[in-house]
mmCIF file with all atom_site columns, C-alpha atoms and ligand atoms in Angstrom:
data_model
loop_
_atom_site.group_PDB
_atom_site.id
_atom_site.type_symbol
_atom_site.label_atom_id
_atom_site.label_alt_id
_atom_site.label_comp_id
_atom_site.label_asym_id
_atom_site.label_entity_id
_atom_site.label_seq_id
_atom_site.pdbx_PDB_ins_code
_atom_site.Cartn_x
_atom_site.Cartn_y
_atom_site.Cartn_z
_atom_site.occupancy
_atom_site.B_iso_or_equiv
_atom_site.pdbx_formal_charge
_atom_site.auth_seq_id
_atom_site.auth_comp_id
_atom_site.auth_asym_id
_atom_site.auth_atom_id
_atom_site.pdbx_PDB_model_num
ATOM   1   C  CA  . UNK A 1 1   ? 122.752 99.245  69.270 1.00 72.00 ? 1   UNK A CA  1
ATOM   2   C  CA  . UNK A 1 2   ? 123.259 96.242  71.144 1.00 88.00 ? 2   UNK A CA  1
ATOM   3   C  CA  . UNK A 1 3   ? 121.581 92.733  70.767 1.00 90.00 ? 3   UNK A CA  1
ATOM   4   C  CA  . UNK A 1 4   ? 120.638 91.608  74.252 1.00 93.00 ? 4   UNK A CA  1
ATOM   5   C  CA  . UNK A 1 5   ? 119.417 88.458  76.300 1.00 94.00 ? 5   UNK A CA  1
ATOM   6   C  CA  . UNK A 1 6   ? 115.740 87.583  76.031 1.00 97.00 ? 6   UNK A CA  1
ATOM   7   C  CA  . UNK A 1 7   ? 114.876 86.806  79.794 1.00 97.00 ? 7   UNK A CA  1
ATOM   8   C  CA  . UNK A 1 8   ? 113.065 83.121  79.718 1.00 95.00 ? 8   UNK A CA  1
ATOM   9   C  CA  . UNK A 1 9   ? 110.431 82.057  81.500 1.00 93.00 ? 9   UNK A CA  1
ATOM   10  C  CA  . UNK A 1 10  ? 109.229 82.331  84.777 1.00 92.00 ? 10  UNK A CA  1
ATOM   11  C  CA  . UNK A 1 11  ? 111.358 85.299  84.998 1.00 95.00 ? 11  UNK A CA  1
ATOM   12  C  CA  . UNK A 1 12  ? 109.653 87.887  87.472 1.00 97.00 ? 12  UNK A CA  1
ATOM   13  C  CA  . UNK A 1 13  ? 109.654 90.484  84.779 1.00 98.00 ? 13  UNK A CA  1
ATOM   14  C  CA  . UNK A 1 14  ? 107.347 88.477  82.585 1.00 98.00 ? 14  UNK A CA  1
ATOM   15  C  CA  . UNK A 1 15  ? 104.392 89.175  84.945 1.00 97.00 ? 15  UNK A CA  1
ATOM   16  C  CA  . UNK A 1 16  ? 104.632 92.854  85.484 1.00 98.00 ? 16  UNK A CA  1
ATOM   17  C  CA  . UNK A 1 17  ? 102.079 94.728  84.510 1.00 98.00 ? 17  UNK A CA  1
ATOM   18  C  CA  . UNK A 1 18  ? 103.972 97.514  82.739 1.00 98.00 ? 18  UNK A CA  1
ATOM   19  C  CA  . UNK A 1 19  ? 104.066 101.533 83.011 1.00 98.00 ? 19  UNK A CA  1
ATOM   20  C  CA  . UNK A 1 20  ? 103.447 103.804 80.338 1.00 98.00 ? 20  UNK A CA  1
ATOM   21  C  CA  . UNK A 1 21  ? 106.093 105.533 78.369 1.00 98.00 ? 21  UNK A CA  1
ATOM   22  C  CA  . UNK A 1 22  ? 105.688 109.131 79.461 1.00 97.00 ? 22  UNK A CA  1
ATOM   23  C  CA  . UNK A 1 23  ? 107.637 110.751 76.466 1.00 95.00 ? 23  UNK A CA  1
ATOM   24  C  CA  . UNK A 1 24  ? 110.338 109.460 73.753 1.00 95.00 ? 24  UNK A CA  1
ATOM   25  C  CA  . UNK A 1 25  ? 113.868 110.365 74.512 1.00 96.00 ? 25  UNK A CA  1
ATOM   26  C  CA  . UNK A 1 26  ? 117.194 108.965 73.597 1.00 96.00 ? 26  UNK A CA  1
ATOM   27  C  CA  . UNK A 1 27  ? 116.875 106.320 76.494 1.00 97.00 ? 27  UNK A CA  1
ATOM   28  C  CA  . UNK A 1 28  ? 113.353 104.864 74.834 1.00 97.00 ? 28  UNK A CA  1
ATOM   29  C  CA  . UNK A 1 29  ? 114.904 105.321 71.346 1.00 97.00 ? 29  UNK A CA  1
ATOM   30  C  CA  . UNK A 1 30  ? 118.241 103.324 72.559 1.00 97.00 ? 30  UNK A CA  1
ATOM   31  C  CA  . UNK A 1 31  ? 115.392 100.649 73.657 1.00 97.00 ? 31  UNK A CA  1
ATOM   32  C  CA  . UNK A 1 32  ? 113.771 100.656 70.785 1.00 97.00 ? 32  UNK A CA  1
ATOM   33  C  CA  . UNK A 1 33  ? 117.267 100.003 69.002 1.00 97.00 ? 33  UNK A CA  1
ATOM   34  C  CA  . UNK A 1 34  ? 118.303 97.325  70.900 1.00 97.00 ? 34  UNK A CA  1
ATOM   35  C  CA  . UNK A 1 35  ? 114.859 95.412  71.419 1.00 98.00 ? 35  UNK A CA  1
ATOM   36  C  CA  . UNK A 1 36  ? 115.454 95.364  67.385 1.00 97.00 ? 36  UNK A CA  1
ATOM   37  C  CA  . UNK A 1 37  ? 118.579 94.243  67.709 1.00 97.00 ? 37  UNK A CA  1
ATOM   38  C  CA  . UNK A 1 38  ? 117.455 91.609  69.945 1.00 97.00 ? 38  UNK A CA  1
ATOM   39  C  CA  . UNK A 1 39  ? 114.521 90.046  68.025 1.00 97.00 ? 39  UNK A CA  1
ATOM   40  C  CA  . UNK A 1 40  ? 116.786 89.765  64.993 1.00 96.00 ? 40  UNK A CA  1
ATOM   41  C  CA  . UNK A 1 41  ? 119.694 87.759  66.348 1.00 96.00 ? 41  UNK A CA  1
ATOM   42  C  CA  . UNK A 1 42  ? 117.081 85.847  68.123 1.00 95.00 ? 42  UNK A CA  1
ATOM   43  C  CA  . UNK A 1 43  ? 114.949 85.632  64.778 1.00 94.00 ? 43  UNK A CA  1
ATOM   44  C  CA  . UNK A 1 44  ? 111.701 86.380  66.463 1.00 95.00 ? 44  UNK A CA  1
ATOM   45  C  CA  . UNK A 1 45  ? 108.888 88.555  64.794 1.00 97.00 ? 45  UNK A CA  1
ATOM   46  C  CA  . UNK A 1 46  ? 107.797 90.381  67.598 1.00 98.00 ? 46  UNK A CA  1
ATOM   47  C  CA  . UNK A 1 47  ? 110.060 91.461  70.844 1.00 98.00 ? 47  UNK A CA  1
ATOM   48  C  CA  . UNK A 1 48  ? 108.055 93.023  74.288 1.00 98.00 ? 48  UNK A CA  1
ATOM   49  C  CA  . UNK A 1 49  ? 110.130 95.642  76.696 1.00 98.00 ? 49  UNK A CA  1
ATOM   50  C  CA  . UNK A 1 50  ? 109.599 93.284  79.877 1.00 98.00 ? 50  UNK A CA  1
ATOM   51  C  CA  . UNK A 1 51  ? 111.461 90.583  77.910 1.00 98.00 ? 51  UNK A CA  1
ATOM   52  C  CA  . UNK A 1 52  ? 114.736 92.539  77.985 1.00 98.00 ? 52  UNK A CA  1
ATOM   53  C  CA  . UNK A 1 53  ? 113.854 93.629  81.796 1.00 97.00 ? 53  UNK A CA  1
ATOM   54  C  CA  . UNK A 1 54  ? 112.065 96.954  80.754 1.00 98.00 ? 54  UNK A CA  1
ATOM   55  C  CA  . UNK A 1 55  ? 108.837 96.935  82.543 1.00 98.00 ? 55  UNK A CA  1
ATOM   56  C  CA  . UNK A 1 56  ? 107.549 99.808  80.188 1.00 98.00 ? 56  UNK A CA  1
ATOM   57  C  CA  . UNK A 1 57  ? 104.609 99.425  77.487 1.00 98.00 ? 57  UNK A CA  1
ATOM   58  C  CA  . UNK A 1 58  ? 106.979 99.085  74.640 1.00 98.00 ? 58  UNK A CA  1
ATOM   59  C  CA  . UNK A 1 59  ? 106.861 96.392  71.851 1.00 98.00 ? 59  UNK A CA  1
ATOM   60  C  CA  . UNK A 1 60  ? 108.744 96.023  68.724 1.00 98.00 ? 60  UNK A CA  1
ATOM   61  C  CA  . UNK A 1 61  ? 107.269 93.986  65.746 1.00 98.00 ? 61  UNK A CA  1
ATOM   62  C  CA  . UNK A 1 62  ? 108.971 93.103  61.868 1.00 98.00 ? 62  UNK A CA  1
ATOM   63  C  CA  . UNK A 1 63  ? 106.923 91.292  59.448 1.00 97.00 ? 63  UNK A CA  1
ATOM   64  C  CA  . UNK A 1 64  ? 109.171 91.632  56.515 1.00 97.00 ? 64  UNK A CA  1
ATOM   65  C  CA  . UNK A 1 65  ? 110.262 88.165  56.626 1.00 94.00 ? 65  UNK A CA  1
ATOM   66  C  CA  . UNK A 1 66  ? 106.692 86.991  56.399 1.00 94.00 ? 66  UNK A CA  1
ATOM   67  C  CA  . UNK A 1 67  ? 106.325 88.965  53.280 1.00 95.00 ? 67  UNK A CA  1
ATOM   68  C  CA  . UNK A 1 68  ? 107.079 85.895  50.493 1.00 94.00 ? 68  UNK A CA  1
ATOM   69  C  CA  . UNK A 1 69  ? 103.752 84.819  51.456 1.00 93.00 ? 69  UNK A CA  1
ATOM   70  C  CA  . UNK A 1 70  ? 101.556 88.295  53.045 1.00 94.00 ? 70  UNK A CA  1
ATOM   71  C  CA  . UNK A 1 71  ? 103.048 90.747  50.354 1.00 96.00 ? 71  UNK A CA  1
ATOM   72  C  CA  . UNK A 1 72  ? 100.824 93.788  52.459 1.00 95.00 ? 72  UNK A CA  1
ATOM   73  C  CA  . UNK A 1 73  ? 103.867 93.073  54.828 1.00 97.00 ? 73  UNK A CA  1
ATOM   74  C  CA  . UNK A 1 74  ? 107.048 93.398  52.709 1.00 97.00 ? 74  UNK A CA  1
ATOM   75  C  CA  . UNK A 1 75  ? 109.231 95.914  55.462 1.00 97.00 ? 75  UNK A CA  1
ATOM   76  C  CA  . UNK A 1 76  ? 106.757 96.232  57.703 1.00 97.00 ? 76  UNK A CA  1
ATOM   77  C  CA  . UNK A 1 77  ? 109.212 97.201  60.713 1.00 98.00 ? 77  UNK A CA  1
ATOM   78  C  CA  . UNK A 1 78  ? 107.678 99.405  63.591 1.00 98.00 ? 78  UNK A CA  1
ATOM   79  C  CA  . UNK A 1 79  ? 107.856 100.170 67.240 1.00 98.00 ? 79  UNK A CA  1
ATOM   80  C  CA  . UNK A 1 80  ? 104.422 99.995  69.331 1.00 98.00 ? 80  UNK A CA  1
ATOM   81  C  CA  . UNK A 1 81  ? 104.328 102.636 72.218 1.00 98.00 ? 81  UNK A CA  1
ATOM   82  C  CA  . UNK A 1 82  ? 101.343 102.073 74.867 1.00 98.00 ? 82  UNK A CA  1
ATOM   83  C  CA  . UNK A 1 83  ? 99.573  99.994  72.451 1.00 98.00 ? 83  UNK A CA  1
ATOM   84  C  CA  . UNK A 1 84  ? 96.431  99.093  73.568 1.00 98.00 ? 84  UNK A CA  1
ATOM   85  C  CA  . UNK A 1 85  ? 93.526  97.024  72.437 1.00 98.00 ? 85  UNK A CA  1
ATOM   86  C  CA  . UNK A 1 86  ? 90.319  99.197  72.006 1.00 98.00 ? 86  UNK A CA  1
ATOM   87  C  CA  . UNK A 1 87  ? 87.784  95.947  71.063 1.00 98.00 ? 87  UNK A CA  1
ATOM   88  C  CA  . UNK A 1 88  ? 88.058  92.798  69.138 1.00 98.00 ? 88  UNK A CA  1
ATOM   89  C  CA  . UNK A 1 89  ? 85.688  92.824  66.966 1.00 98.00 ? 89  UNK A CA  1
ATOM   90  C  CA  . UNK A 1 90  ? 83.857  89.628  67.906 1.00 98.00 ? 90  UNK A CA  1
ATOM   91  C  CA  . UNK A 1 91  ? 81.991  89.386  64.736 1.00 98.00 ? 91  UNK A CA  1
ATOM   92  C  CA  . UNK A 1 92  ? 85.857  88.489  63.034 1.00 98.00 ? 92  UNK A CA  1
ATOM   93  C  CA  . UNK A 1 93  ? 86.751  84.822  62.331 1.00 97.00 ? 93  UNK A CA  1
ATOM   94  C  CA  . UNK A 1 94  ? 88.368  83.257  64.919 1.00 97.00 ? 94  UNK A CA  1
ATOM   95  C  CA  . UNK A 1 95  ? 91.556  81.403  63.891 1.00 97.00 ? 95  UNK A CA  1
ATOM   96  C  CA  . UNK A 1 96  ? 93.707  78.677  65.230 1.00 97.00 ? 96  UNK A CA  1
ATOM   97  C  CA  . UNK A 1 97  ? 97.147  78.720  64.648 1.00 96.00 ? 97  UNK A CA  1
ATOM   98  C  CA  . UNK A 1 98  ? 100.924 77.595  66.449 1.00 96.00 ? 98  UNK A CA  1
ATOM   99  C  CA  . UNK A 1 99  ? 102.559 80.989  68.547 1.00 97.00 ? 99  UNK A CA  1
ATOM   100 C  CA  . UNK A 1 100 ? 106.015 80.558  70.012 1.00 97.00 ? 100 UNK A CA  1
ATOM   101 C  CA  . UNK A 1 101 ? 107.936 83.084  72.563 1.00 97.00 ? 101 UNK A CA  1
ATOM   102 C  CA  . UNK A 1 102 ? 111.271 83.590  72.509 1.00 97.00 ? 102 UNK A CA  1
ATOM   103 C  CA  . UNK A 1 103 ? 110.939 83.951  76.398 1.00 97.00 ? 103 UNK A CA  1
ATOM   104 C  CA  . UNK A 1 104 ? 109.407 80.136  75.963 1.00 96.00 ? 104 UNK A CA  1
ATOM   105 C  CA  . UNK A 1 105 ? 112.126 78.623  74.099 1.00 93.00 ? 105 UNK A CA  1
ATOM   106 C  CA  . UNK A 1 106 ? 110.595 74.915  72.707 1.00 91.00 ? 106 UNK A CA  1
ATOM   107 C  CA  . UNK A 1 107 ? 107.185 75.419  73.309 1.00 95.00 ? 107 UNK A CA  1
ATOM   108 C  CA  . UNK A 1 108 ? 104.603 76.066  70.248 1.00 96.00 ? 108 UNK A CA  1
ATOM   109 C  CA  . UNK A 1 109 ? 101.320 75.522  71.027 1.00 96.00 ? 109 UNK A CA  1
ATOM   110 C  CA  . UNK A 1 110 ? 97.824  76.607  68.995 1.00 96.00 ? 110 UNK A CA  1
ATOM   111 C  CA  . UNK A 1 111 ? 96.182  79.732  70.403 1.00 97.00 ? 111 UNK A CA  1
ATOM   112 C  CA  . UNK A 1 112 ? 92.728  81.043  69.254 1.00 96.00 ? 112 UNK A CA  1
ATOM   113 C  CA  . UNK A 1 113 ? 92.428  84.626  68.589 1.00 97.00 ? 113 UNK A CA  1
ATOM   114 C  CA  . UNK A 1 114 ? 89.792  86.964  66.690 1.00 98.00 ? 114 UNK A CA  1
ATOM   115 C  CA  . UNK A 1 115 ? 91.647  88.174  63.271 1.00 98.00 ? 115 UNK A CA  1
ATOM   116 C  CA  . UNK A 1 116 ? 90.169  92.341  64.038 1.00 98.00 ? 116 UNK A CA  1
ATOM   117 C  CA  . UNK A 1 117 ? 90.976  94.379  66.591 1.00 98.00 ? 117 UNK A CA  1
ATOM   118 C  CA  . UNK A 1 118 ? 90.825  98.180  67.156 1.00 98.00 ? 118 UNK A CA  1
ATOM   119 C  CA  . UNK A 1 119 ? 94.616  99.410  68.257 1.00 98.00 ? 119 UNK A CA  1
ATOM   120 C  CA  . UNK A 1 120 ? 95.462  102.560 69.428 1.00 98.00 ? 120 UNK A CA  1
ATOM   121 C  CA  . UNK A 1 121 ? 99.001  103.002 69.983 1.00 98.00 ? 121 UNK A CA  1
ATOM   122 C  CA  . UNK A 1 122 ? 101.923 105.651 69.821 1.00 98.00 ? 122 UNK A CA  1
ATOM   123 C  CA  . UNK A 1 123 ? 104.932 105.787 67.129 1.00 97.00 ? 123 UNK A CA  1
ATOM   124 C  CA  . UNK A 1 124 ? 108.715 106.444 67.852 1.00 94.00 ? 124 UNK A CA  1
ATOM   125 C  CA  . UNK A 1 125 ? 108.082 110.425 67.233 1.00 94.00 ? 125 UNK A CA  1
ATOM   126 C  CA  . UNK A 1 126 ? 105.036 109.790 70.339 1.00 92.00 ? 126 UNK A CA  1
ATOM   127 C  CA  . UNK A 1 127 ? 102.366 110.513 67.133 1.00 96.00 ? 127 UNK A CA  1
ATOM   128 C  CA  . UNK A 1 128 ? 99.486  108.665 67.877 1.00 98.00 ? 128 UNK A CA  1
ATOM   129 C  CA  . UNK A 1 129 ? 97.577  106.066 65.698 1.00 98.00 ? 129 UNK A CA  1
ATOM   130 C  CA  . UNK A 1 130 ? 94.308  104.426 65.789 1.00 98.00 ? 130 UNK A CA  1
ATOM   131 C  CA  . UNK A 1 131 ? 93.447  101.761 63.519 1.00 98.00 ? 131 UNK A CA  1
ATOM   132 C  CA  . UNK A 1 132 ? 91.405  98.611  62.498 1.00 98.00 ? 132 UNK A CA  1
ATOM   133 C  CA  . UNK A 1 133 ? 94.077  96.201  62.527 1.00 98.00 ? 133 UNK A CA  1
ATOM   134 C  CA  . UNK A 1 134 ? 93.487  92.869  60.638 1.00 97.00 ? 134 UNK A CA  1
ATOM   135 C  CA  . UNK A 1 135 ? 95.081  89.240  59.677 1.00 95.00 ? 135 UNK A CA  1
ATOM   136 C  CA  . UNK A 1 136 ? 97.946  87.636  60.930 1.00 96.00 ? 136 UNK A CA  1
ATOM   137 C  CA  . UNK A 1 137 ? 99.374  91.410  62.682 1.00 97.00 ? 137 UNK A CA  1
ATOM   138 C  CA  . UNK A 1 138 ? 95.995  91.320  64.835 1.00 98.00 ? 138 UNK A CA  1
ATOM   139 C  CA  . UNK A 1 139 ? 97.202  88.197  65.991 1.00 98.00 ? 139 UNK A CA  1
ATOM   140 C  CA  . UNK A 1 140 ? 101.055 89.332  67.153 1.00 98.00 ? 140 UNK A CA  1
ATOM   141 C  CA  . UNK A 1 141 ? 99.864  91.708  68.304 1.00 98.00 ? 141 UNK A CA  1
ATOM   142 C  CA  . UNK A 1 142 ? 97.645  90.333  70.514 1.00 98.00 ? 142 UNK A CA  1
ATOM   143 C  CA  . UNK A 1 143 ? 100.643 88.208  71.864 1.00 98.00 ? 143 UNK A CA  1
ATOM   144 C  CA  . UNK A 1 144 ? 102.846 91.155  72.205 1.00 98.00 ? 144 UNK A CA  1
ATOM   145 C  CA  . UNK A 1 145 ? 100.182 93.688  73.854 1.00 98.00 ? 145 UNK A CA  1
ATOM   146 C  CA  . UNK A 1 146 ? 99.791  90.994  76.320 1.00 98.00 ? 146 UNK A CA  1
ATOM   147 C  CA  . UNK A 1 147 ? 103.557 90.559  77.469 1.00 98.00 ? 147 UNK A CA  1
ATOM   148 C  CA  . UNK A 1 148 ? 102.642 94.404  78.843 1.00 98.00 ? 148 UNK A CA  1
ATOM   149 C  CA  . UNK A 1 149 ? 100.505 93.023  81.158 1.00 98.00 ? 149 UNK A CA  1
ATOM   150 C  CA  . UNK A 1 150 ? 102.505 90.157  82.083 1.00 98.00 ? 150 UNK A CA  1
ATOM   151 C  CA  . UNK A 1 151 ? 100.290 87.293  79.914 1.00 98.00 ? 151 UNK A CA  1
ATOM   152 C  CA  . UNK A 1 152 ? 102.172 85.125  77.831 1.00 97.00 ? 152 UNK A CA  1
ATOM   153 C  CA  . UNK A 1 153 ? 100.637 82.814  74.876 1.00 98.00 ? 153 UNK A CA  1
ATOM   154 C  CA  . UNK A 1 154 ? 100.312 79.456  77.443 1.00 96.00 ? 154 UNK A CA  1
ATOM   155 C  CA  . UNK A 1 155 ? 98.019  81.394  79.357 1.00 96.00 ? 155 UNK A CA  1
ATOM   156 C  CA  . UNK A 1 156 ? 95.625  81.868  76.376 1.00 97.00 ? 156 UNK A CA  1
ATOM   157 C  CA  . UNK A 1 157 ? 95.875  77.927  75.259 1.00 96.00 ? 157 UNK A CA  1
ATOM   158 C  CA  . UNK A 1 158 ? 92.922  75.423  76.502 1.00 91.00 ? 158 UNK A CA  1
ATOM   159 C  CA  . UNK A 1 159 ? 92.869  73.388  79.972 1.00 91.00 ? 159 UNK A CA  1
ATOM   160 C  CA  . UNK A 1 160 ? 93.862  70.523  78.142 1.00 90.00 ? 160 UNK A CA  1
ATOM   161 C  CA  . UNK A 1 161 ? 97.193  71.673  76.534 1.00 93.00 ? 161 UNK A CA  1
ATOM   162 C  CA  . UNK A 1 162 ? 97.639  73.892  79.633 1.00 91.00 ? 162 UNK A CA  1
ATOM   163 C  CA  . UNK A 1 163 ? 98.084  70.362  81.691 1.00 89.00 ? 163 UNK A CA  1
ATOM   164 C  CA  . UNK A 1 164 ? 100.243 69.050  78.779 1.00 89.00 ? 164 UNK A CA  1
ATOM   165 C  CA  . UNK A 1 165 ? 102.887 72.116  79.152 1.00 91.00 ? 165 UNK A CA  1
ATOM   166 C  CA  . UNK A 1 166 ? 102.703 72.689  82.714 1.00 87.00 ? 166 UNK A CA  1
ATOM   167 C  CA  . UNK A 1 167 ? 105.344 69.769  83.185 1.00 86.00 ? 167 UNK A CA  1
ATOM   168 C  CA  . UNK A 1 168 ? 107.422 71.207  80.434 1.00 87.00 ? 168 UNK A CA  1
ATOM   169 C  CA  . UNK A 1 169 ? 107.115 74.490  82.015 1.00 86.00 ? 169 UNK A CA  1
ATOM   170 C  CA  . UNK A 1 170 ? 108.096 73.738  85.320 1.00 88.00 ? 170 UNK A CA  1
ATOM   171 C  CA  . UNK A 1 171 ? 111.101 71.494  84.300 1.00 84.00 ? 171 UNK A CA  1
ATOM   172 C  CA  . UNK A 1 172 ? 111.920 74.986  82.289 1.00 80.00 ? 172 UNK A CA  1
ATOM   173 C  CA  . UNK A 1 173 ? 111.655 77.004  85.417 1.00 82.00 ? 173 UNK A CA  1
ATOM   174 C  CA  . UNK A 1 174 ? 114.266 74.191  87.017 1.00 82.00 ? 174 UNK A CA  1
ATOM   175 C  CA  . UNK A 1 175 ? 116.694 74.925  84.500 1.00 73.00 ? 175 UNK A CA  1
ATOM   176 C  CA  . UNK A 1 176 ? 116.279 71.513  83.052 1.00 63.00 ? 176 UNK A CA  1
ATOM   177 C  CA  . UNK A 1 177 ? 114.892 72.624  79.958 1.00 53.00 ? 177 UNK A CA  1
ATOM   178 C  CA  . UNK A 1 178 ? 117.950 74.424  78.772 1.00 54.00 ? 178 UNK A CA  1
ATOM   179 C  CA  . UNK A 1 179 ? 120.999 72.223  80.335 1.00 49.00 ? 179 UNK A CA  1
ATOM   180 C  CA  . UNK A 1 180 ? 118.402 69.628  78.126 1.00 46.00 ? 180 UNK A CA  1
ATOM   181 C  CA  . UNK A 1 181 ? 118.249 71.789  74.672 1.00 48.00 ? 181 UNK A CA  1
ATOM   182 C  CA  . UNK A 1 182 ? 121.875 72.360  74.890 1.00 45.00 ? 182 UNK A CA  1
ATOM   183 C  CA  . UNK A 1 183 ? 123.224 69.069  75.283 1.00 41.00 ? 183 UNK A CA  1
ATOM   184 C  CA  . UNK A 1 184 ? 120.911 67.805  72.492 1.00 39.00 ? 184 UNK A CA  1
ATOM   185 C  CA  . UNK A 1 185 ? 122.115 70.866  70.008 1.00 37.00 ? 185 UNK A CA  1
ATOM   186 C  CA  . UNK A 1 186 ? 125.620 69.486  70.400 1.00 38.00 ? 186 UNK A CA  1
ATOM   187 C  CA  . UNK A 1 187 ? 124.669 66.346  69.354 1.00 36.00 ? 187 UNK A CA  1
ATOM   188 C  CA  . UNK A 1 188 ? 124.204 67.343  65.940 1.00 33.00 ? 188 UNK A CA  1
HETATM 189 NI NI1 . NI  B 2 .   ? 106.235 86.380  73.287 1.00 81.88 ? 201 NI  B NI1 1
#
């Protein structure tokens, strides 16, 4: 198991649409292992192949550290093969709330999204599940799903904000962003 880099924004890899895992072997279960890895030295909740370079449908999501507050998720930990999003149920309430990307370092911004969706999806032994998903894992997974088509959460945010971050992104795809974030960590 190895922890590797999360590839930040605008790399090319982040806009794939991605191919479907085909069966799981030791290669996808090394993946799996090491996108785990990944998203817990990086403390993220939720980890997408393309963000390690893996332009497969492949997502990773733990929960458990949510759990002091959403018991229902107390070691949730599970790998998400060819997820995909069946219907939102557009009857469910539609909630605001902050997302982050660890391929966005620095950037939280409020994204709407319906709280029930209908996920089908494949586990690590390629059984396949199809559920009513609801709460706050409709939601990530709703931002993970989409890294597997190459969306990421500033694409889903209003005009308005989208003008407020496009600045921030662009200085990001510079290089500014992180020489920036860097300099002010040390000076702590
Ligand atoms: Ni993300």
């Amino acid at each position: 198991m190895t922890a590797l880099n999360v590839l930040i924004y605008p790399d090319d890899h982040l806009k794939v649409v991605c191919e479907p895992v085909t069966e799981v072997n030791d290669a996808i279960r090394k993946i799996v292992d090491d996108m785990f890895d990944t998203m817990y030295q990086e403390e993220g909740i939720g980890l997408a192949a393309p963000q390690i370079g893996r332009s497969i449908r492949l997502s990773v999501i733990d929960l458990d550290v949510l759990s002091e507050h959403y018991p229902e998720y107390k070691g949730f930990r599970k790998a998400f093969i060819n997820p995909h999003i069946l219907e939102v149920d557009e009857e469910s309430e539609m909630l605001t709330s902050e997302e982050g990307c660890l391929s966005i370092p620095g950037i939280h911004e409020n994204v709407d999204r319906r709280t029930r969706i209908h996920v089908k999806w494949m586990d690590e032994d390629f059984n396949e599940h199809d559920e009513w998903i609801e709460g706050y894992l409709a939601r990530v997974m709703q931002h993970e799903f989409d890294h597997l088509d190459g969306v990421l959460f500033t694409d889903r945010i209003s005009p308005l904000r989208k003008q407020l971050v496009k600045n921030k992104l662009t200085a990001m795809s510079k290089g500014k962003y992180r020489a920036a974030y860097r300099t002010k960590a040390a000076q702590r």
